[in-house]
Amino acid sequence: MKKLSFIAILIVLFSFQKADPPKDYVILHGKITNPIEGLGFRLFDPVSSKSFTIKVEADGTYRDTIKLEKATYFNGFYDKFIALYLTKDMDLEINFDAKNVSKSITIKGKGEEENSFLGLKAKLEGGLFGADYLEFLNVEKKIFDEKMKQFSDNFKVELDKKKSVLDPNFTTSQLKKLEEFNTSLASEYTKQQINNSELGVGMPSPVFTNYINYKGGKSSLSDFKGSYVFIDVWATWCGPCKYEMPYLAKVEKEFHGKNIKFVSISVDRLADEKKWRDMIKAQGLTGIQLLADKEIKSTFITSYYIQGIPRFIVLDREGKIISSDAPRPSEPELTQLLNTLDI
């Protein structure tokens, strides 16, 4: 009897032992098939604009710990985009083939449910847009509204199916992001209708005059007449703009010596001219670097209804619009577009 009592006491004591406290970091690891030499797995936080790169070994394996203060949505990049949701105490194994990231990616471990849902969400968005995003923005208003409603309904159904296995904070944030997504797309749709009437293909581009030129003096759009013009609207404080820089440099190199001018217009404050100049020097930016006269409120910027950057524009040799919202340098569609021109 005494022996049984002693065992019972031990069981009670062990049951009250504290479990290991949750980690304040994420473990991220995996293997990339067909790794790209010298390329790391980059994570970018679009809210804070902070980024870091995880080293990928020659055999494609990688492993790192990421300390987090709160749950964060990251844009992962390994030649292609990967949406990630990371929060404390996750241990994620993410494997994929660099030659076909979207179709080969597998996610395992603590946090796989949330991150697998992000993959499902991407498929739903792909089904909404179809093969051509601009075509989607140009459908009749009634069709646009119907498609948006169907997407929202499907999203909520799928989220509800997974609700029991998802982090409640993730579920709440996804519903909020759905509202933001719908609002943003409605705005994009309205903007596209304006673009069609005011900024359509073949229409004269809004102009800028006397913007400060990094190399000295001032420049106006009319200075580039006779050449095709690729315009990059950016700022030193813009994380996504900085992400595009190496890709833009690659495009500039590819079309070097051809009849096209690469013009980068910063919407930094005039008071931050030194900061603008320092970044151009530090990043080794090429092309024609200009500083707008009134930041985001500059006439050229407002005439293109630019509310978010980076923004890319392509003009013909007469200053007429080829694309008022061109693909990004990181997207192969930009090179395809430029190759169609008689440069």
C-alpha positions as YAML, in Angstrom:
chain: A
units: angstrom
residues:
- id: 1
  name: MET
  ca: [0.00, 0.00, 0.00]
- id: 2
  name: LYS
  ca: [2.81, 2.35, 0.92]
- id: 3
  name: LYS
  ca: [4.62, 1.49, -2.33]
- id: 4
  name: LEU
  ca: [1.54, 2.39, -4.39]
- id: 5
  name: SER
  ca: [1.18, 5.69, -2.49]
- id: 6
  name: PHE
  ca: [4.82, 6.57, -3.21]
- id: 7
  name: ILE
  ca: [4.35, 5.89, -6.95]
- id: 8
  name: ALA
  ca: [1.20, 8.00, -6.97]
- id: 9
  name: ILE
  ca: [3.09, 10.89, -5.36]
- id: 10
  name: LEU
  ca: [5.81, 10.64, -7.99]
- id: 11
  name: ILE
  ca: [3.23, 10.75, -10.77]
- id: 12
  name: VAL
  ca: [1.65, 13.85, -9.26]
- id: 13
  name: LEU
  ca: [5.05, 15.53, -8.88]
- id: 14
  name: PHE
  ca: [6.06, 14.83, -12.47]
- id: 15
  name: SER
  ca: [2.71, 16.05, -13.74]
- id: 16
  name: PHE
  ca: [3.35, 19.43, -12.14]
- id: 17
  name: GLN
  ca: [6.78, 19.87, -13.70]
- id: 18
  name: LYS
  ca: [6.86, 22.88, -15.99]
- id: 19
  name: ALA
  ca: [6.95, 22.21, -19.73]
- id: 20
  name: ASP
  ca: [9.73, 23.80, -21.73]
- id: 21
  name: PRO
  ca: [8.87, 27.46, -22.37]
- id: 22
  name: PRO
  ca: [8.02, 28.29, -26.00]
- id: 23
  name: LYS
  ca: [10.97, 29.50, -28.05]
- id: 24
  name: ASP
  ca: [11.13, 33.17, -29.02]
- id: 25
  name: TYR
  ca: [12.44, 32.26, -32.45]
- id: 26
  name: VAL
  ca: [11.60, 30.29, -35.59]
- id: 27
  name: ILE
  ca: [13.72, 27.47, -36.98]
- id: 28
  name: LEU
  ca: [13.66, 27.53, -40.78]
- id: 29
  name: HIS
  ca: [15.38, 24.76, -42.72]
- id: 30
  name: GLY
  ca: [15.08, 22.57, -45.77]
- id: 31
  name: LYS
  ca: [16.63, 21.65, -49.09]
- id: 32
  name: ILE
  ca: [16.46, 23.34, -52.48]
- id: 33
  name: THR
  ca: [16.81, 21.08, -55.50]
- id: 34
  name: ASN
  ca: [18.78, 22.59, -58.40]
- id: 35
  name: PRO
  ca: [20.11, 25.47, -56.26]
- id: 36
  name: ILE
  ca: [21.37, 28.61, -57.98]
- id: 37
  name: GLU
  ca: [25.06, 29.19, -57.28]
- id: 38
  name: GLY
  ca: [25.63, 32.03, -54.83]
- id: 39
  name: LEU
  ca: [21.94, 32.76, -54.28]
- id: 40
  name: GLY
  ca: [20.62, 32.90, -50.72]
- id: 41
  name: PHE
  ca: [17.04, 32.44, -49.51]
- id: 42
  name: ARG
  ca: [15.94, 36.03, -48.87]
- id: 43
  name: LEU
  ca: [13.15, 37.03, -46.47]
- id: 44
  name: PHE
  ca: [11.61, 40.48, -46.65]
- id: 45
  name: ASP
  ca: [9.14, 42.05, -44.21]
- id: 46
  name: PRO
  ca: [7.02, 44.48, -46.29]
- id: 47
  name: VAL
  ca: [5.76, 46.26, -43.15]
- id: 48
  name: SER
  ca: [9.12, 47.13, -41.59]
- id: 49
  name: SER
  ca: [11.08, 46.91, -44.88]
- id: 50
  name: LYS
  ca: [13.64, 44.77, -43.03]
- id: 51
  name: SER
  ca: [15.20, 41.83, -44.82]
- id: 52
  name: PHE
  ca: [17.83, 39.16, -44.28]
- id: 53
  name: THR
  ca: [19.25, 36.32, -46.29]
- id: 54
  name: ILE
  ca: [19.68, 32.69, -45.25]
- id: 55
  name: LYS
  ca: [22.78, 31.07, -46.71]
- id: 56
  name: VAL
  ca: [22.09, 28.15, -49.03]
- id: 57
  name: GLU
  ca: [24.86, 25.55, -49.16]
- id: 58
  name: ALA
  ca: [26.20, 24.13, -52.42]
- id: 59
  name: ASP
  ca: [24.07, 21.01, -51.96]
- id: 60
  name: GLY
  ca: [20.92, 23.15, -51.56]
- id: 61
  name: THR
  ca: [20.48, 22.72, -47.81]
- id: 62
  name: TYR
  ca: [19.86, 25.69, -45.55]
- id: 63
  name: ARG
  ca: [19.12, 26.25, -41.88]
- id: 64
  name: ASP
  ca: [18.75, 29.33, -39.70]
- id: 65
  name: THR
  ca: [16.96, 30.68, -36.65]
- id: 66
  name: ILE
  ca: [14.94, 33.86, -36.81]
- id: 67
  name: LYS
  ca: [14.15, 35.75, -33.64]
- id: 68
  name: LEU
  ca: [10.71, 37.36, -33.70]
- id: 69
  name: GLU
  ca: [8.90, 39.76, -31.41]
- id: 70
  name: LYS
  ca: [5.53, 39.02, -33.02]
- id: 71
  name: ALA
  ca: [3.92, 37.04, -35.81]
- id: 72
  name: THR
  ca: [5.09, 38.37, -39.16]
- id: 73
  name: TYR
  ca: [4.21, 37.87, -42.81]
- id: 74
  name: PHE
  ca: [7.32, 37.58, -44.95]
- id: 75
  name: ASN
  ca: [7.91, 37.63, -48.67]
- id: 76
  name: GLY
  ca: [10.36, 34.83, -49.32]
- id: 77
  name: PHE
  ca: [12.46, 34.99, -52.49]
- id: 78
  name: TYR
  ca: [14.55, 32.34, -54.13]
- id: 79
  name: ASP
  ca: [14.37, 33.48, -57.74]
- id: 80
  name: LYS
  ca: [10.57, 33.19, -57.27]
- id: 81
  name: PHE
  ca: [8.18, 34.52, -54.61]
- id: 82
  name: ILE
  ca: [7.06, 32.44, -51.59]
- id: 83
  name: ALA
  ca: [4.53, 33.79, -49.06]
- id: 84
  name: LEU
  ca: [5.39, 32.92, -45.45]
- id: 85
  name: TYR
  ca: [3.79, 33.40, -42.04]
- id: 86
  name: LEU
  ca: [6.22, 33.05, -39.14]
- id: 87
  name: THR
  ca: [5.63, 33.27, -35.43]
- id: 88
  name: LYS
  ca: [7.50, 32.23, -32.29]
- id: 89
  name: ASP
  ca: [8.23, 28.55, -31.67]
- id: 90
  name: MET
  ca: [7.68, 27.43, -35.27]
- id: 91
  name: ASP
  ca: [9.96, 24.77, -36.75]
- id: 92
  name: LEU
  ca: [9.44, 24.70, -40.51]
- id: 93
  name: GLU
  ca: [11.00, 22.51, -43.15]
- id: 94
  name: ILE
  ca: [10.49, 24.06, -46.59]
- id: 95
  name: ASN
  ca: [11.70, 22.11, -49.63]
- id: 96
  name: PHE
  ca: [11.32, 23.02, -53.30]
- id: 97
  name: ASP
  ca: [12.88, 22.77, -56.73]
- id: 98
  name: ALA
  ca: [14.37, 26.10, -57.87]
- id: 99
  name: LYS
  ca: [13.30, 25.32, -61.45]
- id: 100
  name: ASN
  ca: [9.62, 25.14, -60.50]
- id: 101
  name: VAL
  ca: [9.07, 26.59, -57.04]
- id: 102
  name: SER
  ca: [5.27, 26.88, -56.99]
- id: 103
  name: LYS
  ca: [4.58, 23.30, -58.09]
- id: 104
  name: SER
  ca: [7.32, 21.59, -56.09]
- id: 105
  name: ILE
  ca: [7.16, 23.31, -52.70]
- id: 106
  name: THR
  ca: [6.43, 21.18, -49.62]
- id: 107
  name: ILE
  ca: [6.08, 22.51, -46.07]
- id: 108
  name: LYS
  ca: [6.35, 20.36, -42.97]
- id: 109
  name: GLY
  ca: [6.58, 20.89, -39.23]
- id: 110
  name: LYS
  ca: [5.13, 23.28, -36.70]
- id: 111
  name: GLY
  ca: [3.49, 26.05, -38.70]
- id: 112
  name: GLU
  ca: [2.78, 23.99, -41.81]
- id: 113
  name: GLU
  ca: [-1.00, 24.49, -41.60]
- id: 114
  name: GLU
  ca: [-0.78, 28.30, -41.74]
- id: 115
  name: ASN
  ca: [1.83, 28.33, -44.48]
- id: 116
  name: SER
  ca: [0.07, 25.67, -46.54]
- id: 117
  name: PHE
  ca: [-3.05, 27.83, -46.38]
- id: 118
  name: LEU
  ca: [-1.07, 30.72, -47.87]
- id: 119
  name: GLY
  ca: [-0.29, 28.43, -50.81]
- id: 120
  name: LEU
  ca: [-3.99, 27.65, -51.21]
- id: 121
  name: LYS
  ca: [-4.75, 31.36, -51.02]
- id: 122
  name: ALA
  ca: [-2.28, 32.01, -53.85]
- id: 123
  name: LYS
  ca: [-4.08, 29.43, -56.00]
- id: 124
  name: LEU
  ca: [-7.43, 31.11, -55.31]
- id: 125
  name: GLU
  ca: [-5.94, 34.46, -56.31]
- id: 126
  name: GLY
  ca: [-4.52, 32.88, -59.46]
- id: 127
  name: GLY
  ca: [-7.96, 31.57, -60.31]
- id: 128
  name: LEU
  ca: [-9.39, 35.06, -59.79]
- id: 129
  name: PHE
  ca: [-6.91, 36.84, -62.05]
- id: 130
  name: GLY
  ca: [-6.60, 34.17, -64.71]
- id: 131
  name: ALA
  ca: [-3.70, 34.29, -67.14]
- id: 132
  name: ASP
  ca: [-3.77, 38.08, -67.58]
- id: 133
  name: TYR
  ca: [-4.07, 40.48, -64.64]
- id: 134
  name: LEU
  ca: [-4.72, 43.50, -66.88]
- id: 135
  name: GLU
  ca: [-7.44, 41.63, -68.71]
- id: 136
  name: PHE
  ca: [-9.07, 40.97, -65.34]
- id: 137
  name: LEU
  ca: [-8.98, 44.71, -64.55]
- id: 138
  name: ASN
  ca: [-10.65, 45.49, -67.85]
- id: 139
  name: VAL
  ca: [-13.76, 43.30, -67.58]
- id: 140
  name: GLU
  ca: [-17.18, 44.91, -67.20]
- id: 141
  name: LYS
  ca: [-17.97, 46.18, -63.70]
- id: 142
  name: LYS
  ca: [-20.73, 43.62, -63.19]
- id: 143
  name: ILE
  ca: [-18.37, 40.74, -64.06]
- id: 144
  name: PHE
  ca: [-15.63, 42.20, -61.85]
- id: 145
  name: ASP
  ca: [-18.01, 42.40, -58.86]
- id: 146
  name: GLU
  ca: [-19.25, 38.84, -59.44]
- id: 147
  name: LYS
  ca: [-15.71, 37.46, -59.60]
- id: 148
  name: MET
  ca: [-14.71, 39.31, -56.43]
- id: 149
  name: LYS
  ca: [-17.73, 37.98, -54.53]
- id: 150
  name: GLN
  ca: [-17.05, 34.42, -55.64]
- id: 151
  name: PHE
  ca: [-13.41, 34.72, -54.61]
- id: 152
  name: SER
  ca: [-14.32, 36.08, -51.16]
- id: 153
  name: ASP
  ca: [-16.92, 33.34, -50.60]
- id: 154
  name: ASN
  ca: [-14.46, 30.59, -51.59]
- id: 155
  name: PHE
  ca: [-11.74, 32.11, -49.40]
- id: 156
  name: LYS
  ca: [-13.99, 32.17, -46.34]
- id: 157
  name: VAL
  ca: [-15.16, 28.59, -46.92]
- id: 158
  name: GLU
  ca: [-11.57, 27.31, -47.14]
- id: 159
  name: LEU
  ca: [-10.49, 29.32, -44.09]
- id: 160
  name: ASP
  ca: [-13.44, 27.97, -42.09]
- id: 161
  name: LYS
  ca: [-12.51, 24.38, -43.03]
- id: 162
  name: LYS
  ca: [-9.05, 24.87, -41.54]
- id: 163
  name: LYS
  ca: [-10.11, 27.02, -38.59]
- id: 164
  name: SER
  ca: [-9.68, 24.27, -35.99]
- id: 165
  name: VAL
  ca: [-6.00, 23.68, -36.85]
- id: 166
  name: LEU
  ca: [-4.96, 27.28, -37.53]
- id: 167
  name: ASP
  ca: [-3.50, 29.80, -35.10]
- id: 168
  name: PRO
  ca: [-6.50, 32.04, -34.12]
- id: 169
  name: ASN
  ca: [-4.36, 35.14, -34.69]
- id: 170
  name: PHE
  ca: [-3.58, 33.90, -38.19]
- id: 171
  name: THR
  ca: [-7.28, 33.38, -38.93]
- id: 172
  name: THR
  ca: [-8.16, 36.86, -37.69]
- id: 173
  name: SER
  ca: [-5.35, 38.45, -39.69]
- id: 174
  name: GLN
  ca: [-6.38, 36.58, -42.85]
- id: 175
  name: LEU
  ca: [-9.94, 37.90, -42.63]
- id: 176
  name: LYS
  ca: [-8.53, 41.40, -42.23]
- id: 177
  name: LYS
  ca: [-6.19, 40.87, -45.17]
- id: 178
  name: LEU
  ca: [-9.14, 39.69, -47.26]
- id: 179
  name: GLU
  ca: [-10.88, 43.02, -46.63]
- id: 180
  name: GLU
  ca: [-7.71, 44.91, -47.50]
- id: 181
  name: PHE
  ca: [-7.24, 42.81, -50.64]
- id: 182
  name: ASN
  ca: [-10.79, 43.48, -51.83]
- id: 183
  name: THR
  ca: [-10.47, 47.21, -51.15]
- id: 184
  name: SER
  ca: [-7.13, 47.37, -52.93]
- id: 185
  name: LEU
  ca: [-8.40, 45.51, -55.99]
- id: 186
  name: ALA
  ca: [-11.48, 47.71, -56.21]
- id: 187
  name: SER
  ca: [-9.13, 50.71, -56.19]
- id: 188
  name: GLU
  ca: [-6.93, 49.09, -58.85]
- id: 189
  name: TYR
  ca: [-9.98, 48.44, -60.99]
- id: 190
  name: THR
  ca: [-11.06, 52.10, -60.75]
- id: 191
  name: LYS
  ca: [-7.52, 53.26, -61.50]
- id: 192
  name: GLN
  ca: [-7.38, 51.02, -64.56]
- id: 193
  name: GLN
  ca: [-10.56, 52.57, -65.94]
- id: 194
  name: ILE
  ca: [-8.96, 56.00, -65.48]
- id: 195
  name: ASN
  ca: [-5.80, 54.73, -67.15]
- id: 196
  name: ASN
  ca: [-7.84, 53.52, -70.10]
- id: 197
  name: SER
  ca: [-9.40, 56.94, -70.59]
- id: 198
  name: GLU
  ca: [-6.40, 59.15, -69.72]
- id: 199
  name: LEU
  ca: [-3.28, 56.99, -69.79]
- id: 200
  name: GLY
  ca: [-4.01, 54.47, -72.51]
- id: 201
  name: VAL
  ca: [-1.56, 53.11, -75.06]
- id: 202
  name: GLY
  ca: [-0.62, 55.76, -77.61]
- id: 203
  name: MET
  ca: [-1.71, 58.71, -75.48]
- id: 204
  name: PRO
  ca: [0.78, 61.53, -74.75]
- id: 205
  name: SER
  ca: [2.54, 60.98, -71.44]
- id: 206
  name: PRO
  ca: [2.27, 63.52, -68.64]
- id: 207
  name: VAL
  ca: [5.57, 65.40, -68.47]
- id: 208
  name: PHE
  ca: [8.10, 66.50, -65.88]
- id: 209
  name: THR
  ca: [10.42, 69.49, -66.14]
- id: 210
  name: ASN
  ca: [13.60, 70.55, -64.41]
- id: 211
  name: TYR
  ca: [14.11, 67.58, -62.10]
- id: 212
  name: ILE
  ca: [17.50, 67.54, -60.34]
- id: 213
  name: ASN
  ca: [19.91, 65.25, -62.18]
- id: 214
  name: TYR
  ca: [22.39, 63.28, -60.07]
- id: 215
  name: LYS
  ca: [25.15, 63.97, -62.60]
- id: 216
  name: GLY
  ca: [24.52, 67.70, -62.57]
- id: 217
  name: GLY
  ca: [22.01, 70.23, -63.85]
- id: 218
  name: LYS
  ca: [18.35, 69.48, -64.38]
- id: 219
  name: SER
  ca: [16.43, 67.26, -66.79]
- id: 220
  name: SER
  ca: [12.98, 67.22, -68.38]
- id: 221
  name: LEU
  ca: [11.11, 64.43, -70.15]
- id: 222
  name: SER
  ca: [11.45, 66.33, -73.43]
- id: 223
  name: ASP
  ca: [15.25, 65.84, -73.20]
- id: 224
  name: PHE
  ca: [14.77, 62.17, -74.07]
- id: 225
  name: LYS
  ca: [12.61, 62.61, -77.16]
- id: 226
  name: GLY
  ca: [13.79, 60.33, -79.94]
- id: 227
  name: SER
  ca: [14.52, 57.45, -77.56]
- id: 228
  name: TYR
  ca: [12.31, 54.93, -75.87]
- id: 229
  name: VAL
  ca: [12.10, 55.69, -72.15]
- id: 230
  name: PHE
  ca: [11.78, 53.28, -69.23]
- id: 231
  name: ILE
  ca: [10.82, 55.15, -66.04]
- id: 232
  name: ASP
  ca: [11.29, 53.77, -62.53]
- id: 233
  name: VAL
  ca: [9.54, 55.70, -59.73]
- id: 234
  name: TRP
  ca: [11.15, 54.90, -56.37]
- id: 235
  name: ALA
  ca: [12.42, 56.27, -53.03]
- id: 236
  name: THR
  ca: [15.27, 55.54, -50.65]
- id: 237
  name: TRP
  ca: [12.80, 54.52, -47.91]
- id: 238
  name: CYS
  ca: [10.96, 52.00, -50.15]
- id: 239
  name: GLY
  ca: [11.93, 48.38, -49.44]
- id: 240
  name: PRO
  ca: [10.29, 46.85, -52.55]
- id: 241
  name: CYS
  ca: [12.04, 49.53, -54.66]
- id: 242
  name: LYS
  ca: [15.41, 48.44, -53.30]
- id: 243
  name: TYR
  ca: [14.56, 44.81, -54.00]
- id: 244
  name: GLU
  ca: [14.13, 45.66, -57.71]
- id: 245
  name: MET
  ca: [17.49, 47.44, -58.00]
- id: 246
  name: PRO
  ca: [19.68, 44.47, -58.98]
- id: 247
  name: TYR
  ca: [17.05, 43.29, -61.45]
- id: 248
  name: LEU
  ca: [16.86, 46.76, -63.02]
- id: 249
  name: ALA
  ca: [20.64, 46.80, -63.32]
- id: 250
  name: LYS
  ca: [20.45, 43.49, -65.17]
- id: 251
  name: VAL
  ca: [17.84, 44.85, -67.61]
- id: 252
  name: GLU
  ca: [19.89, 48.00, -68.18]
- id: 253
  name: LYS
  ca: [22.92, 45.89, -68.99]
- id: 254
  name: GLU
  ca: [20.92, 43.72, -71.39]
- id: 255
  name: PHE
  ca: [19.73, 46.77, -73.37]
- id: 256
  name: HIS
  ca: [22.94, 48.79, -73.07]
- id: 257
  name: GLY
  ca: [23.80, 50.63, -76.27]
- id: 258
  name: LYS
  ca: [20.25, 50.46, -77.61]
- id: 259
  name: ASN
  ca: [17.90, 53.38, -78.19]
- id: 260
  name: ILE
  ca: [16.29, 53.36, -74.77]
- id: 261
  name: LYS
  ca: [16.88, 55.59, -71.74]
- id: 262
  name: PHE
  ca: [16.50, 54.20, -68.25]
- id: 263
  name: VAL
  ca: [15.25, 57.04, -66.05]
- id: 264
  name: SER
  ca: [14.84, 56.60, -62.29]
- id: 265
  name: ILE
  ca: [12.76, 59.27, -60.55]
- id: 266
  name: SER
  ca: [13.03, 59.45, -56.77]
- id: 267
  name: VAL
  ca: [10.13, 60.90, -54.78]
- id: 268
  name: ASP
  ca: [12.31, 61.57, -51.75]
- id: 269
  name: ARG
  ca: [12.06, 64.98, -50.11]
- id: 270
  name: LEU
  ca: [14.33, 67.66, -51.53]
- id: 271
  name: ALA
  ca: [15.62, 68.03, -47.98]
- id: 272
  name: ASP
  ca: [16.86, 64.42, -48.28]
- id: 273
  name: GLU
  ca: [18.87, 65.04, -51.44]
- id: 274
  name: LYS
  ca: [22.09, 63.93, -49.72]
- id: 275
  name: LYS
  ca: [20.46, 60.67, -48.60]
- id: 276
  name: TRP
  ca: [19.32, 60.15, -52.21]
- id: 277
  name: ARG
  ca: [22.80, 60.83, -53.56]
- id: 278
  name: ASP
  ca: [24.44, 58.59, -50.96]
- id: 279
  name: MET
  ca: [22.19, 55.64, -51.86]
- id: 280
  name: ILE
  ca: [22.86, 56.03, -55.59]
- id: 281
  name: LYS
  ca: [26.59, 55.93, -54.87]
- id: 282
  name: ALA
  ca: [26.40, 53.11, -52.32]
- id: 283
  name: GLN
  ca: [24.23, 50.92, -54.55]
- id: 284
  name: GLY
  ca: [26.15, 51.77, -57.71]
- id: 285
  name: LEU
  ca: [22.93, 52.75, -59.47]
- id: 286
  name: THR
  ca: [23.26, 53.53, -63.15]
- id: 287
  name: GLY
  ca: [20.90, 55.02, -65.71]
- id: 288
  name: ILE
  ca: [19.61, 58.58, -65.42]
- id: 289
  name: GLN
  ca: [18.92, 59.39, -61.78]
- id: 290
  name: LEU
  ca: [16.49, 62.26, -61.11]
- id: 291
  name: LEU
  ca: [14.91, 63.77, -58.00]
- id: 292
  name: ALA
  ca: [11.26, 64.90, -58.32]
- id: 293
  name: ASP
  ca: [10.39, 68.48, -57.38]
- id: 294
  name: LYS
  ca: [7.50, 67.88, -54.96]
- id: 295
  name: GLU
  ca: [7.90, 64.28, -53.77]
- id: 296
  name: ILE
  ca: [4.80, 62.11, -54.26]
- id: 297
  name: LYS
  ca: [2.78, 65.26, -54.98]
- id: 298
  name: SER
  ca: [4.85, 66.13, -58.06]
- id: 299
  name: THR
  ca: [2.61, 66.78, -61.05]
- id: 300
  name: PHE
  ca: [4.11, 63.92, -63.06]
- id: 301
  name: ILE
  ca: [3.44, 61.49, -60.19]
- id: 302
  name: THR
  ca: [-0.13, 62.62, -59.53]
- id: 303
  name: SER
  ca: [-0.93, 62.65, -63.26]
- id: 304
  name: TYR
  ca: [-0.13, 58.93, -63.35]
- id: 305
  name: TYR
  ca: [-2.25, 58.40, -60.20]
- id: 306
  name: ILE
  ca: [0.72, 56.78, -58.47]
- id: 307
  name: GLN
  ca: [-0.19, 55.84, -54.92]
- id: 308
  name: GLY
  ca: [2.32, 53.08, -54.37]
- id: 309
  name: ILE
  ca: [5.90, 52.49, -55.45]
- id: 310
  name: PRO
  ca: [7.84, 51.12, -57.18]
- id: 311
  name: ARG
  ca: [6.02, 52.00, -60.38]
- id: 312
  name: PHE
  ca: [7.33, 51.43, -63.89]
- id: 313
  name: ILE
  ca: [6.37, 53.21, -67.11]
- id: 314
  name: VAL
  ca: [7.41, 52.70, -70.73]
- id: 315
  name: LEU
  ca: [7.19, 55.48, -73.35]
- id: 316
  name: ASP
  ca: [7.87, 55.48, -77.08]
- id: 317
  name: ARG
  ca: [10.28, 57.76, -78.97]
- id: 318
  name: GLU
  ca: [7.65, 60.51, -79.22]
- id: 319
  name: GLY
  ca: [6.82, 60.48, -75.51]
- id: 320
  name: LYS
  ca: [3.62, 58.49, -75.96]
- id: 321
  name: ILE
  ca: [2.55, 55.79, -73.55]
- id: 322
  name: ILE
  ca: [3.37, 52.16, -74.29]
- id: 323
  name: SER
  ca: [2.61, 51.02, -70.72]
- id: 324
  name: SER
  ca: [1.55, 53.25, -67.83]
- id: 325
  name: ASP
  ca: [2.04, 50.37, -65.37]
- id: 326
  name: ALA
  ca: [4.74, 48.14, -66.81]
- id: 327
  name: PRO
  ca: [5.98, 44.81, -65.37]
- id: 328
  name: ARG
  ca: [8.69, 45.00, -62.73]
- id: 329
  name: PRO
  ca: [12.34, 44.34, -63.65]
- id: 330
  name: SER
  ca: [12.18, 41.16, -61.56]
- id: 331
  name: GLU
  ca: [9.42, 39.86, -63.85]
- id: 332
  name: PRO
  ca: [10.38, 38.25, -67.20]
- id: 333
  name: GLU
  ca: [7.40, 40.01, -68.80]
- id: 334
  name: LEU
  ca: [9.34, 43.30, -68.78]
- id: 335
  name: THR
  ca: [12.13, 41.95, -70.98]
- id: 336
  name: GLN
  ca: [9.51, 40.39, -73.23]
- id: 337
  name: LEU
  ca: [7.78, 43.77, -73.58]
- id: 338
  name: LEU
  ca: [11.02, 45.63, -74.33]
- id: 339
  name: ASN
  ca: [12.01, 43.03, -76.91]
- id: 340
  name: THR
  ca: [8.83, 43.81, -78.87]
- id: 341
  name: LEU
  ca: [9.99, 47.42, -79.38]
- id: 342
  name: ASP
  ca: [12.04, 48.70, -82.29]
- id: 343
  name: ILE
  ca: [14.92, 49.74, -80.07]
...
